[in-house]
């Protein structure tokens, strides 16, 4: 064996169990600067003296030995010095590029503090400024001009054991519209949460941007834009790109590789989900992930209102991907309570940019037609709420302020506990604020939002903590569960199972404080419990293909999860002569 360490080039590890604690030994052929420049291997000043000697990094690092805990403290101090959220985002992404284990240890040290930076709402601002802050490529960029060569491009990705792919074409980034190639920030952020919240090893995650151009004229004229400088290609060429991409991913990484669609425009999202869902292991997070987290919030609300789902009448502000996904899952929940499907659908109303969706209205899509009811046309959401007197309103159209003071007061006038979900992202697109909801309903409103809001103290002294209906409560757990038992096709029943499991984790104390979701600081354990529930469901309904079935599913899922503890580098029989180097060091 050559002196130094031996290891395959992708971050493969050999596991050695010591007592009850797993210890990971890493073998690598890299030496010197290549080690300290590799985010998967780099431990900064936490390398031991023996590792530094064997890896050829002795002298390339300061002589002090610093523990990971001290490194976390240093990151926190540096983070506190950043002037705004975009600066904080850039700082954290630079850490991810430099030292992956430390990056995730930092996130987990205060996930409630850091999630709004690496995910919504700050990731939206980061995507808008992506050309400016771009410094190091992360993920795979596939363009419309790469048709016929996607399999070759996938060969360029260094990791071979990919379990989860998150892909976007950048056409509908959050509520911000077409950001083209700048949309890469979304799959990068989503997969960071797969690791931070779901424990998925980051080397098994692949972010992908499909660049087919952009219709955003501002970006096309921006000299800092990083994508193709032409209008979006649509039609047959677009479909051929997607078909080739899906096949290439499955050919390289297996049919059980999870492919998550993210932030595709309505015109493509529904049809692509319908086209691929029974052929590949795939789901659309904007349709199905949003649906699950919203329905989980509604299920938790039922414990406050002391009612069943089928007792409610629900009005949606918006009729796009999120609205349709939530409505579909609500009907499934109502059906489960025993209400016939056609009666379930009658309890759901939708308002889009043209007003109330009713039968006979021109140019309704197939999805909208399903929720069109017999009723005179109405233009105003305020009039719709007054007329239909819903028990719940859900905003998913990214129309800031759509829930006006009049609407909120009306909801409070005919409901003892009105349900008001302002789910649009980022915060600037929210239909109303938590303060508006709680204040105008005199603290009786049951509120959830897509982006975080600060606690609200009412005149009577009560402090309410608004629930954040964050998809991060759902997709990491679903992904972990599906991958753990190799579910090949992800049905809506998986997402209803996840929604029910999430709602069950909300405590009475959470509900008393206004929360409809568990605390974000427990999101890792939430994802773990969802994954186990999904495994149980998948095996019970013959959807899991992993055999034999694990007898202890909790232990099995835990065995798959990523550790942020630094790995140990295994040294060979080669040793430096004891008298060849004299090192003075301090150990913290």
JSON list of C-alpha atoms in Angstrom, two decimals, residues 304-429:
[
{"chain": "A", "resi": 304, "resn": "UNK", "atom": "CA", "xyz": [-59.17, 22.93, 17.94]},
{"chain": "A", "resi": 305, "resn": "UNK", "atom": "CA", "xyz": [-62.54, 23.21, 16.18]},
{"chain": "A", "resi": 306, "resn": "UNK", "atom": "CA", "xyz": [-63.68, 19.78, 17.46]},
{"chain": "A", "resi": 307, "resn": "UNK", "atom": "CA", "xyz": [-64.90, 18.88, 13.99]},
{"chain": "A", "resi": 308, "resn": "UNK", "atom": "CA", "xyz": [-64.25, 16.54, 11.07]},
{"chain": "A", "resi": 309, "resn": "UNK", "atom": "CA", "xyz": [-62.70, 17.50, 7.74]},
{"chain": "A", "resi": 310, "resn": "UNK", "atom": "CA", "xyz": [-65.99, 16.90, 5.93]},
{"chain": "A", "resi": 311, "resn": "UNK", "atom": "CA", "xyz": [-67.71, 19.51, 8.16]},
{"chain": "A", "resi": 312, "resn": "UNK", "atom": "CA", "xyz": [-65.69, 22.28, 6.51]},
{"chain": "A", "resi": 313, "resn": "UNK", "atom": "CA", "xyz": [-66.21, 24.49, 3.47]},
{"chain": "A", "resi": 314, "resn": "UNK", "atom": "CA", "xyz": [-62.92, 25.68, 2.02]},
{"chain": "A", "resi": 315, "resn": "UNK", "atom": "CA", "xyz": [-62.19, 28.57, -0.34]},
{"chain": "A", "resi": 316, "resn": "UNK", "atom": "CA", "xyz": [-58.84, 28.77, -2.15]},
{"chain": "A", "resi": 317, "resn": "UNK", "atom": "CA", "xyz": [-57.27, 32.02, -3.29]},
{"chain": "A", "resi": 318, "resn": "UNK", "atom": "CA", "xyz": [-55.47, 30.54, -6.27]},
{"chain": "A", "resi": 319, "resn": "UNK", "atom": "CA", "xyz": [-56.10, 27.55, -8.51]},
{"chain": "A", "resi": 320, "resn": "UNK", "atom": "CA", "xyz": [-52.61, 26.46, -9.52]},
{"chain": "A", "resi": 321, "resn": "UNK", "atom": "CA", "xyz": [-50.36, 23.58, -8.55]},
{"chain": "A", "resi": 322, "resn": "UNK", "atom": "CA", "xyz": [-50.55, 24.07, -4.79]},
{"chain": "A", "resi": 323, "resn": "UNK", "atom": "CA", "xyz": [-54.32, 24.63, -4.70]},
{"chain": "A", "resi": 324, "resn": "UNK", "atom": "CA", "xyz": [-55.05, 21.57, -6.81]},
{"chain": "A", "resi": 325, "resn": "UNK", "atom": "CA", "xyz": [-52.71, 19.39, -4.79]},
{"chain": "A", "resi": 326, "resn": "UNK", "atom": "CA", "xyz": [-54.19, 20.50, -1.46]},
{"chain": "A", "resi": 327, "resn": "UNK", "atom": "CA", "xyz": [-57.75, 20.12, -2.74]},
{"chain": "A", "resi": 328, "resn": "UNK", "atom": "CA", "xyz": [-57.04, 16.59, -3.98]},
{"chain": "A", "resi": 329, "resn": "UNK", "atom": "CA", "xyz": [-55.64, 15.54, -0.61]},
{"chain": "A", "resi": 330, "resn": "UNK", "atom": "CA", "xyz": [-58.53, 17.20, 1.27]},
{"chain": "A", "resi": 331, "resn": "UNK", "atom": "CA", "xyz": [-61.03, 15.18, -0.77]},
{"chain": "A", "resi": 332, "resn": "UNK", "atom": "CA", "xyz": [-59.10, 12.00, 0.08]},
{"chain": "A", "resi": 333, "resn": "UNK", "atom": "CA", "xyz": [-59.22, 12.90, 3.78]},
{"chain": "A", "resi": 334, "resn": "UNK", "atom": "CA", "xyz": [-62.97, 13.59, 3.58]},
{"chain": "A", "resi": 335, "resn": "UNK", "atom": "CA", "xyz": [-63.55, 10.33, 1.72]},
{"chain": "A", "resi": 336, "resn": "UNK", "atom": "CA", "xyz": [-61.68, 8.52, 4.47]},
{"chain": "A", "resi": 337, "resn": "UNK", "atom": "CA", "xyz": [-64.25, 9.97, 6.90]},
{"chain": "A", "resi": 338, "resn": "UNK", "atom": "CA", "xyz": [-67.01, 8.41, 4.80]},
{"chain": "A", "resi": 339, "resn": "UNK", "atom": "CA", "xyz": [-68.22, 11.29, 2.63]},
{"chain": "A", "resi": 340, "resn": "UNK", "atom": "CA", "xyz": [-68.84, 10.37, -1.06]},
{"chain": "A", "resi": 341, "resn": "UNK", "atom": "CA", "xyz": [-66.25, 11.84, -3.43]},
{"chain": "A", "resi": 342, "resn": "UNK", "atom": "CA", "xyz": [-68.67, 14.07, -5.35]},
{"chain": "A", "resi": 343, "resn": "UNK", "atom": "CA", "xyz": [-69.86, 15.55, -2.04]},
{"chain": "A", "resi": 344, "resn": "UNK", "atom": "CA", "xyz": [-66.26, 16.16, -0.98]},
{"chain": "A", "resi": 345, "resn": "UNK", "atom": "CA", "xyz": [-65.58, 18.15, -4.14]},
{"chain": "A", "resi": 346, "resn": "UNK", "atom": "CA", "xyz": [-68.67, 20.32, -3.52]},
{"chain": "A", "resi": 347, "resn": "UNK", "atom": "CA", "xyz": [-67.09, 21.58, -0.31]},
{"chain": "A", "resi": 348, "resn": "UNK", "atom": "CA", "xyz": [-64.09, 23.06, -2.14]},
{"chain": "A", "resi": 349, "resn": "UNK", "atom": "CA", "xyz": [-64.26, 26.38, -4.03]},
{"chain": "A", "resi": 350, "resn": "UNK", "atom": "CA", "xyz": [-61.50, 28.14, -5.93]},
{"chain": "A", "resi": 351, "resn": "UNK", "atom": "CA", "xyz": [-60.87, 31.73, -6.93]},
{"chain": "A", "resi": 352, "resn": "UNK", "atom": "CA", "xyz": [-58.30, 32.54, -9.60]},
{"chain": "A", "resi": 353, "resn": "UNK", "atom": "CA", "xyz": [-57.27, 35.78, -11.32]},
{"chain": "A", "resi": 354, "resn": "UNK", "atom": "CA", "xyz": [-60.63, 35.87, -13.16]},
{"chain": "A", "resi": 355, "resn": "UNK", "atom": "CA", "xyz": [-62.78, 35.26, -10.13]},
{"chain": "A", "resi": 356, "resn": "UNK", "atom": "CA", "xyz": [-64.76, 32.33, -8.75]},
{"chain": "A", "resi": 357, "resn": "UNK", "atom": "CA", "xyz": [-64.36, 29.14, -10.78]},
{"chain": "A", "resi": 358, "resn": "UNK", "atom": "CA", "xyz": [-67.89, 28.13, -11.82]},
{"chain": "A", "resi": 359, "resn": "UNK", "atom": "CA", "xyz": [-69.40, 25.82, -14.40]},
{"chain": "A", "resi": 360, "resn": "UNK", "atom": "CA", "xyz": [-69.73, 27.33, -17.84]},
{"chain": "A", "resi": 361, "resn": "UNK", "atom": "CA", "xyz": [-66.80, 29.72, -17.45]},
{"chain": "A", "resi": 362, "resn": "UNK", "atom": "CA", "xyz": [-64.67, 29.89, -20.59]},
{"chain": "A", "resi": 363, "resn": "UNK", "atom": "CA", "xyz": [-61.26, 28.28, -21.01]},
{"chain": "A", "resi": 364, "resn": "UNK", "atom": "CA", "xyz": [-61.15, 26.24, -17.82]},
{"chain": "A", "resi": 365, "resn": "UNK", "atom": "CA", "xyz": [-58.34, 23.71, -17.64]},
{"chain": "A", "resi": 366, "resn": "UNK", "atom": "CA", "xyz": [-59.13, 20.08, -16.89]},
{"chain": "A", "resi": 367, "resn": "UNK", "atom": "CA", "xyz": [-57.92, 20.54, -13.32]},
{"chain": "A", "resi": 368, "resn": "UNK", "atom": "CA", "xyz": [-60.05, 23.65, -12.74]},
{"chain": "A", "resi": 369, "resn": "UNK", "atom": "CA", "xyz": [-63.12, 22.10, -14.36]},
{"chain": "A", "resi": 370, "resn": "UNK", "atom": "CA", "xyz": [-63.11, 19.45, -11.64]},
{"chain": "A", "resi": 371, "resn": "UNK", "atom": "CA", "xyz": [-63.73, 22.08, -8.94]},
{"chain": "A", "resi": 372, "resn": "UNK", "atom": "CA", "xyz": [-66.15, 24.25, -10.93]},
{"chain": "A", "resi": 373, "resn": "UNK", "atom": "CA", "xyz": [-69.59, 24.40, -9.31]},
{"chain": "A", "resi": 374, "resn": "UNK", "atom": "CA", "xyz": [-72.99, 25.73, -10.31]},
{"chain": "A", "resi": 375, "resn": "UNK", "atom": "CA", "xyz": [-73.00, 29.32, -9.12]},
{"chain": "A", "resi": 376, "resn": "UNK", "atom": "CA", "xyz": [-73.30, 32.82, -10.62]},
{"chain": "A", "resi": 377, "resn": "UNK", "atom": "CA", "xyz": [-69.92, 34.30, -11.57]},
{"chain": "A", "resi": 378, "resn": "UNK", "atom": "CA", "xyz": [-68.19, 36.41, -8.90]},
{"chain": "A", "resi": 379, "resn": "UNK", "atom": "CA", "xyz": [-65.06, 38.50, -9.38]},
{"chain": "A", "resi": 380, "resn": "UNK", "atom": "CA", "xyz": [-64.05, 39.58, -5.89]},
{"chain": "A", "resi": 381, "resn": "UNK", "atom": "CA", "xyz": [-62.61, 37.29, -3.20]},
{"chain": "A", "resi": 382, "resn": "UNK", "atom": "CA", "xyz": [-64.31, 39.52, -0.62]},
{"chain": "A", "resi": 383, "resn": "UNK", "atom": "CA", "xyz": [-67.70, 38.86, -2.24]},
{"chain": "A", "resi": 384, "resn": "UNK", "atom": "CA", "xyz": [-66.99, 35.13, -2.48]},
{"chain": "A", "resi": 385, "resn": "UNK", "atom": "CA", "xyz": [-66.17, 34.90, 1.22]},
{"chain": "A", "resi": 386, "resn": "UNK", "atom": "CA", "xyz": [-69.30, 36.88, 2.15]},
{"chain": "A", "resi": 387, "resn": "UNK", "atom": "CA", "xyz": [-71.47, 34.69, -0.06]},
{"chain": "A", "resi": 388, "resn": "UNK", "atom": "CA", "xyz": [-70.09, 31.21, 0.68]},
{"chain": "A", "resi": 389, "resn": "UNK", "atom": "CA", "xyz": [-69.21, 31.77, 4.36]},
{"chain": "A", "resi": 390, "resn": "UNK", "atom": "CA", "xyz": [-66.33, 29.27, 4.34]},
{"chain": "A", "resi": 391, "resn": "UNK", "atom": "CA", "xyz": [-64.87, 27.83, 7.51]},
{"chain": "A", "resi": 392, "resn": "UNK", "atom": "CA", "xyz": [-61.36, 27.98, 6.01]},
{"chain": "A", "resi": 393, "resn": "UNK", "atom": "CA", "xyz": [-59.57, 30.13, 3.44]},
{"chain": "A", "resi": 394, "resn": "UNK", "atom": "CA", "xyz": [-56.24, 29.06, 1.93]},
{"chain": "A", "resi": 395, "resn": "UNK", "atom": "CA", "xyz": [-54.02, 31.43, -0.02]},
{"chain": "A", "resi": 396, "resn": "UNK", "atom": "CA", "xyz": [-51.65, 29.91, -2.58]},
{"chain": "A", "resi": 397, "resn": "UNK", "atom": "CA", "xyz": [-51.61, 32.42, -5.44]},
{"chain": "A", "resi": 398, "resn": "UNK", "atom": "CA", "xyz": [-48.70, 34.63, -4.32]},
{"chain": "A", "resi": 399, "resn": "UNK", "atom": "CA", "xyz": [-50.97, 37.71, -4.24]},
{"chain": "A", "resi": 400, "resn": "UNK", "atom": "CA", "xyz": [-49.69, 39.82, -1.36]},
{"chain": "A", "resi": 401, "resn": "UNK", "atom": "CA", "xyz": [-52.43, 41.15, 0.90]},
{"chain": "A", "resi": 402, "resn": "UNK", "atom": "CA", "xyz": [-55.19, 39.13, -0.81]},
{"chain": "A", "resi": 403, "resn": "UNK", "atom": "CA", "xyz": [-56.76, 38.45, 2.61]},
{"chain": "A", "resi": 404, "resn": "UNK", "atom": "CA", "xyz": [-57.96, 41.97, 3.29]},
{"chain": "A", "resi": 405, "resn": "UNK", "atom": "CA", "xyz": [-59.10, 43.33, 6.64]},
{"chain": "A", "resi": 406, "resn": "UNK", "atom": "CA", "xyz": [-62.71, 42.91, 5.46]},
{"chain": "A", "resi": 407, "resn": "UNK", "atom": "CA", "xyz": [-62.17, 39.25, 4.56]},
{"chain": "A", "resi": 408, "resn": "UNK", "atom": "CA", "xyz": [-60.52, 38.45, 7.89]},
{"chain": "A", "resi": 409, "resn": "UNK", "atom": "CA", "xyz": [-63.24, 40.25, 9.87]},
{"chain": "A", "resi": 410, "resn": "UNK", "atom": "CA", "xyz": [-65.94, 38.46, 7.87]},
{"chain": "A", "resi": 411, "resn": "UNK", "atom": "CA", "xyz": [-64.30, 35.09, 8.52]},
{"chain": "A", "resi": 412, "resn": "UNK", "atom": "CA", "xyz": [-64.32, 35.90, 12.24]},
{"chain": "A", "resi": 413, "resn": "UNK", "atom": "CA", "xyz": [-67.99, 36.99, 12.12]},
{"chain": "A", "resi": 414, "resn": "UNK", "atom": "CA", "xyz": [-69.39, 33.65, 10.96]},
{"chain": "A", "resi": 415, "resn": "UNK", "atom": "CA", "xyz": [-66.78, 31.29, 12.50]},
{"chain": "A", "resi": 416, "resn": "UNK", "atom": "CA", "xyz": [-65.91, 30.91, 16.15]},
{"chain": "A", "resi": 417, "resn": "UNK", "atom": "CA", "xyz": [-62.45, 29.67, 15.10]},
{"chain": "A", "resi": 418, "resn": "UNK", "atom": "CA", "xyz": [-61.80, 30.79, 11.49]},
{"chain": "A", "resi": 419, "resn": "UNK", "atom": "CA", "xyz": [-59.02, 28.88, 9.67]},
{"chain": "A", "resi": 420, "resn": "UNK", "atom": "CA", "xyz": [-56.80, 31.25, 7.69]},
{"chain": "A", "resi": 421, "resn": "UNK", "atom": "CA", "xyz": [-53.78, 29.82, 5.86]},
{"chain": "A", "resi": 422, "resn": "UNK", "atom": "CA", "xyz": [-51.56, 32.37, 4.05]},
{"chain": "A", "resi": 423, "resn": "UNK", "atom": "CA", "xyz": [-49.24, 29.86, 2.41]},
{"chain": "A", "resi": 424, "resn": "UNK", "atom": "CA", "xyz": [-47.63, 31.85, -0.42]},
{"chain": "A", "resi": 425, "resn": "UNK", "atom": "CA", "xyz": [-43.84, 32.26, -0.44]},
{"chain": "A", "resi": 426, "resn": "UNK", "atom": "CA", "xyz": [-41.71, 34.24, 0.06]},
{"chain": "A", "resi": 427, "resn": "UNK", "atom": "CA", "xyz": [-42.92, 36.43, 2.95]},
{"chain": "A", "resi": 428, "resn": "UNK", "atom": "CA", "xyz": [-43.43, 39.41, 0.64]},
{"chain": "A", "resi": 429, "resn": "UNK", "atom": "CA", "xyz": [-46.12, 37.41, -1.21]}
]
